[in-house]
Amino acid sequence: MSSEPAGSRASSTSPASSASSASLMSPAPRALPGRSPVSVALSLARSGRVPGPRFPAGPQTTPWPAPALPVPGPLDRLLRRSLAGGRLRPAASAGALHPVNAHLLLGAGTGLPPGRYAYQPVTHRLHPRGAVDGNVPPGALAVLTVTARRTVSQYGHRGWPLLLLDTGHAAAALVLAGAPAWCPDADGALLAAAAGLPSGRCGEHALAAVRLTPGPEDALAWWAARPPGAPPPPDAHPAPPVLRDAWDVLDALTAPARGRAVPAARRRGGAPYPDAVWRAPGAAVPPEAGTGPNGAEAGPDGAEAGPDGAEAVAARRSAQPPFPGVPDETRLAAVARAAAAAAAAAHPPRGRATGAPAGATAGATATTAGPALAWDLVRADAPGAPRRAEDLARRAAGQAWLTRTGALLLAHGCPDDAGPAHVRHAHLTAGYAVGAAQATAARLGLASRPVGSWQHGPGGPAHLVHALALGTATEGNSPR
């Protein structure tokens, strides 16, 4: 397992790296009539403006005061293989800052009394946040929240899209480790209430949910109707304007869609909560000998069988560049198929509105989640590749090592003027899909490294959201 050092998956915040590409970037956008705050913020994140001075990131993890309890047996392997660790963890994170938190909602049969628990990844322990009574739904859920300060402290106005990508990577790690389903687009109010977080800003924003074990479809709504749990400790550091701006964007990204039909029977404090639309994994790495995702051959060398999904994500490494060797076509195709399959599984089901309850009227999908992501594979040995690689390196805040990479898998398709639900879904899905693709690359013995925070400019497709750099592993950059 590994995490990314500063400037690897996200763009570097140093003036030197960003200024080198500023001539190809658009100027910072202005708030114009008719433009939503999310649109302005996305344009700014993709602009050539250099992030401002860094500020304190706060603690590495939330310092919950409750006693630490061992993770129960049914969840121990899943969490250990997906989220556990210090600076090095199975899920990739921009700058190894790990802003994603997991709040576990445990029902009967999970090995602990039913209630809400905060997961501490460094110690691999659970901290109780409040017991619940009544007919608690069986099974275990995780609500994934982000502490924006950790990432925005380093990446400034470019930080909030990275929070979404990191959440997608965390969800992919959980699914690869055995979680049966996830939900990338439930209302933030539903997720926060289910996690028992207090209303108003508490330093965390709820972005997604993962079903850790089988359970009823409406479990999130049940938990949301319970009283809040223990809140996170207050942040003693002042919030600079760029952090408050990021909070505003996250609030807008998770707000309920206008006109969404919700079951009025499920309420807490008069506010209705919709059911979540759960997605099948679509990110598993099959363990069959000599094959990759969807039965693809592992490679012309007849390599031994790689690890299964849980072992693949645990073995994931973000290799140190450069890795200029171009992988063979079979392995590149397997990685690309893994990303496309994971992204397709995360897209809203046909005829279902994003986050809407079962039985809701169709027609909102295209205006909420938006079109599916598109994927391009750029090989270093293709005609015109050197110039294209230089342009892409500039768009990634001048990360010159991208010119010495065997291939780049690019995810794109979220324009600056996309609606909030589209922006949120595209970034969460891109992180999820690249997480699945990187686990597949690790299984196939390839060197790889996620690349985020793309700016405007020539080279490659427009509206880049995320990417995975790929190459052949050597002794110095082996992913294992």
Coordinates of C-alpha atoms in Angstrom, one line a residue:
M1 CA 0.0 0.0 0.0
S2 CA 1.1 3.5 -0.6
S3 CA 0.1 7.1 -0.6
E4 CA 1.2 9.9 -2.8
P5 CA 3.9 12.4 -1.8
A6 CA 3.2 16.1 -2.1
G7 CA 2.6 17.2 -5.7
S8 CA 2.2 13.7 -7.2
R9 CA -1.5 13.1 -7.7
A10 CA -2.5 16.7 -7.2
S11 CA -0.8 19.6 -8.8
S12 CA 2.1 21.1 -6.9
T13 CA 1.4 24.2 -5.0
S14 CA 4.9 25.7 -5.4
P15 CA 5.1 28.8 -7.5
A16 CA 7.9 27.3 -9.6
S17 CA 5.9 24.3 -10.7
S18 CA 2.7 26.2 -11.4
A19 CA 4.3 29.3 -13.0
S20 CA 6.0 27.1 -15.6
S21 CA 2.6 26.3 -17.1
A22 CA 0.8 29.6 -16.4
S23 CA 1.3 30.8 -20.0
L24 CA -0.9 28.0 -21.2
M25 CA -3.6 28.5 -18.6
S26 CA -6.7 30.6 -18.7
P27 CA -6.9 33.6 -16.4
A28 CA -8.7 33.2 -13.1
P29 CA -12.5 33.2 -13.7
R30 CA -14.8 35.9 -12.4
A31 CA -18.2 35.6 -10.7
L32 CA -20.5 36.6 -13.6
P33 CA -24.3 36.8 -13.6
G34 CA -25.8 33.4 -14.4
R35 CA -22.7 31.4 -13.3
S36 CA -23.2 29.2 -10.3
P37 CA -20.6 29.2 -7.5
V38 CA -19.6 25.7 -8.3
S39 CA -19.0 26.6 -12.0
V40 CA -16.8 29.6 -10.9
A41 CA -14.9 27.4 -8.4
L42 CA -14.3 24.7 -11.0
S43 CA -13.0 27.2 -13.5
L44 CA -10.7 28.6 -10.8
A45 CA -9.4 25.2 -9.8
R46 CA -8.5 24.6 -13.5
S47 CA -7.0 28.0 -14.0
G48 CA -3.3 29.0 -13.9
R49 CA -3.7 30.8 -10.6
V50 CA -1.0 29.6 -8.2
P51 CA -2.4 28.4 -4.8
G52 CA -1.7 30.8 -2.0
P53 CA 0.5 30.2 1.1
R54 CA 0.0 27.0 3.0
F55 CA -1.7 27.0 6.4
P56 CA -1.8 24.4 9.3
A57 CA -3.4 21.1 8.1
G58 CA -4.5 20.1 11.6
P59 CA -4.1 16.6 13.0
Q60 CA -3.6 13.7 10.7
T61 CA -6.8 12.1 11.9
T62 CA -9.7 13.3 14.0
P63 CA -8.8 13.0 17.7
W64 CA -11.9 11.3 19.0
P65 CA -12.0 11.3 22.8
A66 CA -14.0 8.1 23.2
P67 CA -12.3 4.8 24.2
A68 CA -10.7 2.9 21.3
L69 CA -12.2 -0.5 20.6
P70 CA -10.8 -3.3 18.4
V71 CA -12.4 -3.7 15.0
P72 CA -14.8 -6.7 15.2
G73 CA -13.9 -9.8 13.2
P74 CA -16.4 -9.4 10.4
L75 CA -15.0 -6.0 9.5
D76 CA -11.3 -6.4 10.5
R77 CA -9.9 -7.7 7.2
L78 CA -12.1 -5.3 5.1
L79 CA -11.0 -2.2 6.9
R80 CA -7.4 -3.3 7.3
R81 CA -7.1 -4.0 3.6
S82 CA -8.7 -0.8 2.5
L83 CA -8.3 2.2 4.8
A84 CA -5.8 1.3 7.6
G85 CA -2.4 2.9 7.9
G86 CA -0.5 6.1 8.7
R87 CA 1.0 8.1 5.8
L88 CA 1.0 4.9 3.7
R89 CA -2.4 3.5 3.2
P90 CA -4.1 1.2 0.6
A91 CA -6.1 4.1 -0.9
A92 CA -4.3 6.8 -2.8
S93 CA -4.5 10.4 -1.5
A94 CA -3.3 13.7 -2.9
G95 CA -0.2 14.7 -1.0
A96 CA -0.6 11.7 1.3
L97 CA -2.9 14.0 3.4
H98 CA -5.8 11.5 3.7
P99 CA -8.8 13.8 4.3
V100 CA -11.3 11.0 4.1
N101 CA -12.9 9.8 7.3
A102 CA -15.2 6.7 7.8
H103 CA -18.2 6.8 10.2
L104 CA -19.4 3.2 10.7
L105 CA -23.1 2.5 11.3
L106 CA -23.3 -0.9 12.9
G107 CA -26.4 -3.0 13.3
A108 CA -26.9 -6.3 15.0
G109 CA -24.5 -9.1 14.2
T110 CA -21.5 -7.0 13.6
G111 CA -19.6 -7.8 16.8
L112 CA -20.2 -4.6 18.6
P113 CA -23.3 -3.0 20.2
P114 CA -25.5 -1.3 17.6
G115 CA -24.5 2.3 17.2
R116 CA -22.3 4.8 15.4
Y117 CA -18.5 4.5 15.5
A118 CA -15.6 6.6 14.1
Y119 CA -12.9 4.6 12.4
Q120 CA -9.3 5.5 13.3
P121 CA -7.1 4.3 10.4
V122 CA -3.7 4.8 12.0
T123 CA -4.5 2.6 15.1
H124 CA -7.1 0.5 13.3
R125 CA -9.6 1.1 16.1
L126 CA -13.2 2.2 16.5
H127 CA -14.4 5.1 18.7
P128 CA -18.0 4.9 19.9
R129 CA -20.1 8.0 19.0
G130 CA -23.4 6.9 20.4
A131 CA -25.5 3.8 20.9
V132 CA -29.0 3.4 19.3
D133 CA -32.1 1.6 20.4
G134 CA -35.0 0.1 18.5
N135 CA -35.2 -2.3 15.6
V136 CA -31.7 -1.5 14.2
P137 CA -31.3 -2.6 10.6
P138 CA -28.8 -5.5 10.3
G139 CA -25.4 -5.0 8.7
A140 CA -22.8 -2.3 8.6
L141 CA -22.5 0.9 6.6
A142 CA -19.8 3.5 6.3
V143 CA -20.4 7.1 5.6
L144 CA -17.3 8.7 4.0
T145 CA -16.7 12.3 5.0
V146 CA -13.8 14.7 4.3
T147 CA -11.9 17.1 6.5
A148 CA -11.3 19.7 3.9
R149 CA -8.6 21.5 5.9
R150 CA -6.1 18.7 5.4
T151 CA -6.1 19.0 1.6
V152 CA -6.9 22.7 1.2
S153 CA -4.1 23.6 3.5
Q154 CA -1.6 22.5 0.8
Y155 CA -3.6 22.8 -2.5
G156 CA -5.6 25.9 -1.8
H157 CA -8.4 26.6 -4.4
R158 CA -7.4 23.4 -6.3
G159 CA -8.1 21.3 -3.2
W160 CA -11.8 20.7 -3.2
P161 CA -11.8 18.6 -6.4
L162 CA -9.1 16.5 -4.9
L163 CA -11.3 15.8 -1.9
L164 CA -13.8 14.2 -4.2
L165 CA -11.2 12.2 -6.0
D166 CA -9.8 10.9 -2.7
T167 CA -13.3 9.9 -1.6
G168 CA -13.6 7.9 -4.8
H169 CA -10.3 6.2 -4.2
A170 CA -11.4 5.3 -0.6
A171 CA -14.7 3.8 -1.9
A172 CA -12.8 1.8 -4.5
A173 CA -10.5 0.4 -1.8
L174 CA -13.4 -0.7 0.3
V175 CA -15.1 -2.3 -2.6
L176 CA -12.0 -4.1 -3.7
A177 CA -11.6 -5.3 -0.2
G178 CA -15.0 -6.9 -0.2
A179 CA -17.7 -4.2 0.3
P180 CA -20.8 -5.2 -1.7
A181 CA -22.1 -1.8 -2.8
W182 CA -21.5 2.0 -2.6
C183 CA -23.5 5.1 -3.2
P184 CA -21.8 8.2 -4.7
D185 CA -24.6 10.7 -4.9
A186 CA -26.9 10.6 -1.9
D187 CA -27.9 14.0 -0.5
G188 CA -25.4 15.4 1.9
A189 CA -28.2 16.0 4.4
L190 CA -29.0 12.3 4.3
L191 CA -25.4 11.2 4.7
A192 CA -24.6 13.7 7.5
A193 CA -27.7 12.8 9.4
A194 CA -27.1 9.0 9.0
A195 CA -23.5 9.6 10.3
G196 CA -25.0 11.5 13.2
L197 CA -23.1 14.6 12.5
P198 CA -24.6 17.8 13.8
S199 CA -26.4 20.3 11.6
G200 CA -24.2 23.1 10.3
R201 CA -20.5 23.0 9.8
C202 CA -18.6 20.7 12.0
G203 CA -15.3 20.4 10.0
E204 CA -16.5 17.4 8.0
H205 CA -18.6 17.1 4.9
A206 CA -20.3 13.8 4.0
L207 CA -19.8 12.8 0.4
A208 CA -20.5 9.1 -0.1
A209 CA -21.6 5.9 1.5
V210 CA -20.4 2.3 1.3
R211 CA -22.3 -0.8 2.3
L212 CA -19.7 -2.9 4.2
T213 CA -22.0 -5.9 4.6
P214 CA -25.4 -6.9 3.1
G215 CA -28.4 -5.0 4.5
P216 CA -31.7 -3.3 3.7
E217 CA -31.9 -0.7 1.0
D218 CA -33.3 2.0 3.3
A219 CA -30.8 1.7 6.1
L220 CA -29.3 5.2 5.5
A221 CA -32.8 6.7 5.9
W222 CA -33.3 4.7 9.1
W223 CA -30.0 5.9 10.6
A224 CA -30.8 9.5 9.5
A225 CA -33.9 9.5 11.6
R226 CA -31.9 8.7 14.8
P227 CA -30.7 11.5 17.1
P228 CA -27.2 12.9 16.3
G229 CA -24.1 11.2 17.7
A230 CA -21.1 12.7 19.4
P231 CA -19.7 15.5 17.2
P232 CA -16.1 15.8 16.1
P233 CA -13.8 17.9 18.4
P234 CA -13.9 21.5 17.4
D235 CA -11.1 22.8 15.2
A236 CA -8.9 25.2 17.2
H237 CA -7.3 26.6 14.0
P238 CA -8.8 29.7 12.3
A239 CA -10.4 29.0 8.9
P240 CA -8.7 31.1 6.1
P241 CA -11.0 32.4 3.3
V242 CA -9.8 29.7 0.9
L243 CA -11.0 27.0 3.3
R244 CA -14.3 28.7 3.8
D245 CA -14.7 28.9 0.1
A246 CA -14.1 25.1 -0.2
W247 CA -16.7 24.5 2.5
D248 CA -19.2 26.6 0.4
V249 CA -18.5 24.5 -2.7
L250 CA -18.9 21.2 -0.8
D251 CA -22.2 22.4 0.6
A252 CA -23.4 23.2 -2.9
L253 CA -22.2 19.9 -4.3
T254 CA -24.1 17.9 -1.7
A255 CA -27.3 19.9 -1.6
P256 CA -30.6 18.1 -2.7
A257 CA -31.5 18.5 -6.3
R258 CA -34.4 20.9 -7.0
G259 CA -37.7 19.2 -7.4
R260 CA -36.5 15.8 -6.2
A261 CA -39.3 13.6 -5.0
V262 CA -38.7 12.1 -1.5
P263 CA -40.8 9.9 0.8
A264 CA -42.3 12.3 3.3
A265 CA -42.7 9.5 5.9
R266 CA -39.0 9.5 6.5
R267 CA -38.2 12.7 8.5
R268 CA -36.1 14.0 11.3
G269 CA -37.0 17.5 12.4
G270 CA -39.4 17.9 9.6
A271 CA -36.8 17.4 6.8
P272 CA -37.4 14.5 4.4
Y273 CA -34.7 12.1 3.5
P274 CA -34.7 10.0 0.2
D275 CA -33.5 6.5 -0.1
A276 CA -30.0 6.0 -1.5
V277 CA -29.4 4.4 -4.9
W278 CA -26.8 1.7 -4.3
R279 CA -24.3 0.7 -7.0
A280 CA -22.9 -2.7 -7.5
P281 CA -19.1 -2.8 -7.2
G282 CA -17.8 -3.0 -10.7
A283 CA -14.3 -2.7 -9.4
A284 CA -13.4 -6.3 -8.4
V285 CA -10.1 -7.8 -9.6
P286 CA -10.7 -11.4 -10.5
P287 CA -8.2 -13.9 -9.0
E288 CA -8.1 -16.3 -12.0
A289 CA -4.7 -17.4 -13.0
G290 CA -3.3 -15.5 -16.0
T291 CA -6.2 -13.2 -16.5
G292 CA -7.1 -9.7 -15.7
P293 CA -10.4 -7.8 -15.5
N294 CA -13.1 -9.4 -17.7
G295 CA -11.0 -12.3 -18.6
A296 CA -8.2 -10.3 -20.3
E297 CA -4.8 -12.1 -20.5
A298 CA -2.4 -11.1 -17.8
G299 CA 0.4 -10.7 -20.3
P300 CA 2.4 -12.4 -23.0
D301 CA 4.9 -13.7 -20.4
G302 CA 2.4 -16.1 -18.8
A303 CA 2.8 -14.6 -15.4
E304 CA 1.6 -16.3 -12.3
A305 CA -1.9 -15.5 -10.9
G306 CA -2.0 -12.1 -9.2
P307 CA -3.7 -11.2 -6.0
D308 CA -7.5 -10.9 -5.7
G309 CA -9.2 -7.6 -5.2
A310 CA -8.4 -7.2 -1.5
E311 CA -4.7 -8.2 -2.0
A312 CA -4.4 -6.1 -5.1
V313 CA -5.4 -2.9 -3.3
A314 CA -3.3 -3.8 -0.3
A315 CA -0.3 -4.3 -2.7
R316 CA -1.0 -1.1 -4.5
R317 CA 2.0 1.2 -4.9
S318 CA 2.3 4.6 -6.5
A319 CA 5.7 4.1 -8.2
Q320 CA 8.4 6.7 -8.1
P321 CA 8.8 8.2 -11.6
P322 CA 10.1 7.9 -14.2
F323 CA 8.7 4.7 -15.7
P324 CA 9.0 5.3 -19.5
G325 CA 8.6 1.7 -20.7
V326 CA 5.4 1.3 -22.6
P327 CA 3.4 -1.7 -21.2
D328 CA 2.2 -4.3 -23.7
E329 CA -1.1 -3.8 -25.3
T330 CA -2.8 -6.6 -23.4
R331 CA -2.1 -5.2 -20.0
L332 CA -2.9 -1.6 -21.0
A333 CA -6.2 -2.8 -22.3
A334 CA -6.9 -4.7 -19.1
V335 CA -6.2 -1.5 -17.0
A336 CA -8.4 0.6 -19.3
R337 CA -11.3 -1.9 -19.1
A338 CA -11.1 -2.0 -15.3
A339 CA -11.5 1.8 -15.2
A340 CA -14.3 1.9 -17.7
A341 CA -16.2 -0.9 -16.0
A342 CA -15.9 0.7 -12.6
A343 CA -17.1 4.0 -13.9
A344 CA -20.0 2.4 -15.8
A345 CA -21.1 0.6 -12.6
A346 CA -21.1 3.9 -10.7
H347 CA -23.2 5.8 -13.2
P348 CA -26.9 6.2 -12.3
P349 CA -29.1 3.3 -13.5
R350 CA -31.2 4.1 -16.6
G351 CA -34.5 5.6 -15.7
R352 CA -33.5 6.5 -12.1
A353 CA -32.8 10.0 -10.9
T354 CA -29.6 10.4 -9.0
G355 CA -30.2 9.8 -5.4
A356 CA -34.0 9.4 -5.9
P357 CA -36.0 6.7 -4.2
A358 CA -37.2 3.6 -6.0
G359 CA -40.3 4.3 -7.9
A360 CA -39.4 8.0 -8.5
T361 CA -40.2 9.3 -11.9
A362 CA -37.5 9.1 -14.5
G363 CA -35.9 11.9 -16.5
A364 CA -33.6 13.5 -13.9
T365 CA -30.6 11.4 -14.6
A366 CA -29.1 13.4 -17.5
T367 CA -29.5 16.7 -15.6
T368 CA -28.1 15.5 -12.3
A369 CA -25.2 13.1 -12.8
G370 CA -24.6 14.2 -16.4
P371 CA -23.0 12.1 -19.2
A372 CA -20.6 9.3 -18.3
L373 CA -16.9 10.0 -18.2
A374 CA -14.9 9.3 -21.3
W375 CA -11.5 7.6 -21.3
D376 CA -8.5 8.0 -23.5
L377 CA -5.3 6.0 -23.5
V378 CA -2.2 7.9 -24.6
R379 CA 0.9 5.8 -25.4
A380 CA 4.4 7.2 -25.3
D381 CA 5.2 5.4 -28.6
A382 CA 2.3 6.8 -30.5
P383 CA 2.8 9.4 -33.3
G384 CA 3.1 12.9 -31.9
A385 CA 3.3 11.6 -28.3
P386 CA 6.3 13.7 -27.1
R387 CA 4.6 17.0 -27.9
R388 CA 1.3 15.8 -26.4
A389 CA 3.1 14.6 -23.3
E390 CA 4.7 18.0 -22.8
D391 CA 1.4 19.7 -23.1
L392 CA -0.2 17.3 -20.6
A393 CA 2.7 17.8 -18.2
R394 CA 2.1 21.6 -18.3
R395 CA -1.6 21.1 -17.7
A396 CA -0.7 19.0 -14.6
A397 CA 1.1 22.0 -13.0
G398 CA 4.3 21.4 -14.8
Q399 CA 5.0 17.8 -13.6
A400 CA 7.7 17.1 -16.1
W401 CA 8.0 13.4 -15.1
L402 CA 4.8 12.8 -17.2
T403 CA 7.0 13.2 -20.3
R404 CA 8.8 10.1 -19.2
T405 CA 5.8 7.8 -18.7
G406 CA 4.9 4.8 -20.8
A407 CA 1.2 5.7 -21.0
L408 CA -1.5 7.9 -19.6
L409 CA -5.1 6.8 -19.0
L410 CA -7.2 10.0 -19.0
A411 CA -10.7 10.5 -17.6
H412 CA -12.6 13.5 -19.0
G413 CA -16.0 14.8 -19.6
C414 CA -16.9 17.3 -16.8
P415 CA -17.1 20.9 -18.3
D416 CA -16.7 24.0 -16.2
D417 CA -20.4 24.8 -16.5
A418 CA -21.6 21.4 -15.3
G419 CA -24.2 21.4 -12.6
P420 CA -23.2 20.6 -9.0
A421 CA -24.5 17.0 -9.1
H422 CA -22.6 16.4 -12.3
V423 CA -19.4 17.8 -10.9
R424 CA -19.6 15.8 -7.7
H425 CA -20.5 12.5 -9.5
A426 CA -17.8 12.9 -12.2
H427 CA -15.0 13.4 -9.6
L428 CA -16.1 10.7 -7.2
T429 CA -16.5 8.3 -10.1
A430 CA -13.1 9.2 -11.6
G431 CA -11.4 8.6 -8.3
Y432 CA -13.3 5.3 -7.9
A433 CA -12.4 4.1 -11.4
V434 CA -8.8 5.1 -11.2
G435 CA -8.5 3.4 -7.9
A436 CA -9.8 0.2 -9.5
A437 CA -7.5 0.7 -12.5
Q438 CA -4.5 1.1 -10.3
A439 CA -5.2 -2.0 -8.3
T440 CA -5.4 -3.9 -11.6
A441 CA -2.1 -2.4 -12.7
A442 CA -0.6 -3.6 -9.5
R443 CA -1.9 -7.0 -10.1
L444 CA -0.4 -7.1 -13.6
G445 CA 3.0 -5.9 -12.3
L446 CA 2.9 -2.4 -13.8
A447 CA 4.3 0.8 -12.4
S448 CA 1.5 3.4 -11.9
R449 CA 0.7 6.7 -10.3
P450 CA -2.6 8.7 -10.2
V451 CA -2.5 12.2 -11.4
G452 CA -5.0 14.8 -10.4
S453 CA -5.8 18.6 -10.4
W454 CA -5.7 19.2 -14.2
Q455 CA -5.7 22.7 -15.5
H456 CA -6.9 24.2 -18.8
G457 CA -4.6 24.2 -21.8
P458 CA -3.8 22.4 -25.1
G459 CA -2.9 18.7 -25.2
G460 CA -5.3 15.9 -24.8
P461 CA -9.0 16.2 -24.3
A462 CA -10.7 19.2 -22.7
H463 CA -12.3 19.0 -19.2
L464 CA -9.8 16.5 -17.7
V465 CA -10.8 15.2 -14.3
H466 CA -8.3 12.5 -13.4
A467 CA -5.6 10.3 -14.9
L468 CA -3.4 7.2 -14.2
A469 CA 0.2 7.2 -15.4
L470 CA 1.4 3.8 -16.4
G471 CA 4.8 2.2 -17.3
T472 CA 6.8 -1.0 -16.9
A473 CA 8.2 -1.6 -13.4
T474 CA 11.9 -1.7 -12.8
E475 CA 13.9 -2.2 -9.6
G476 CA 13.7 1.5 -8.7
N477 CA 10.0 2.0 -9.3
S478 CA 8.3 -1.3 -8.8
P479 CA 4.7 -1.0 -7.6
R480 CA 5.2 -3.8 -5.1

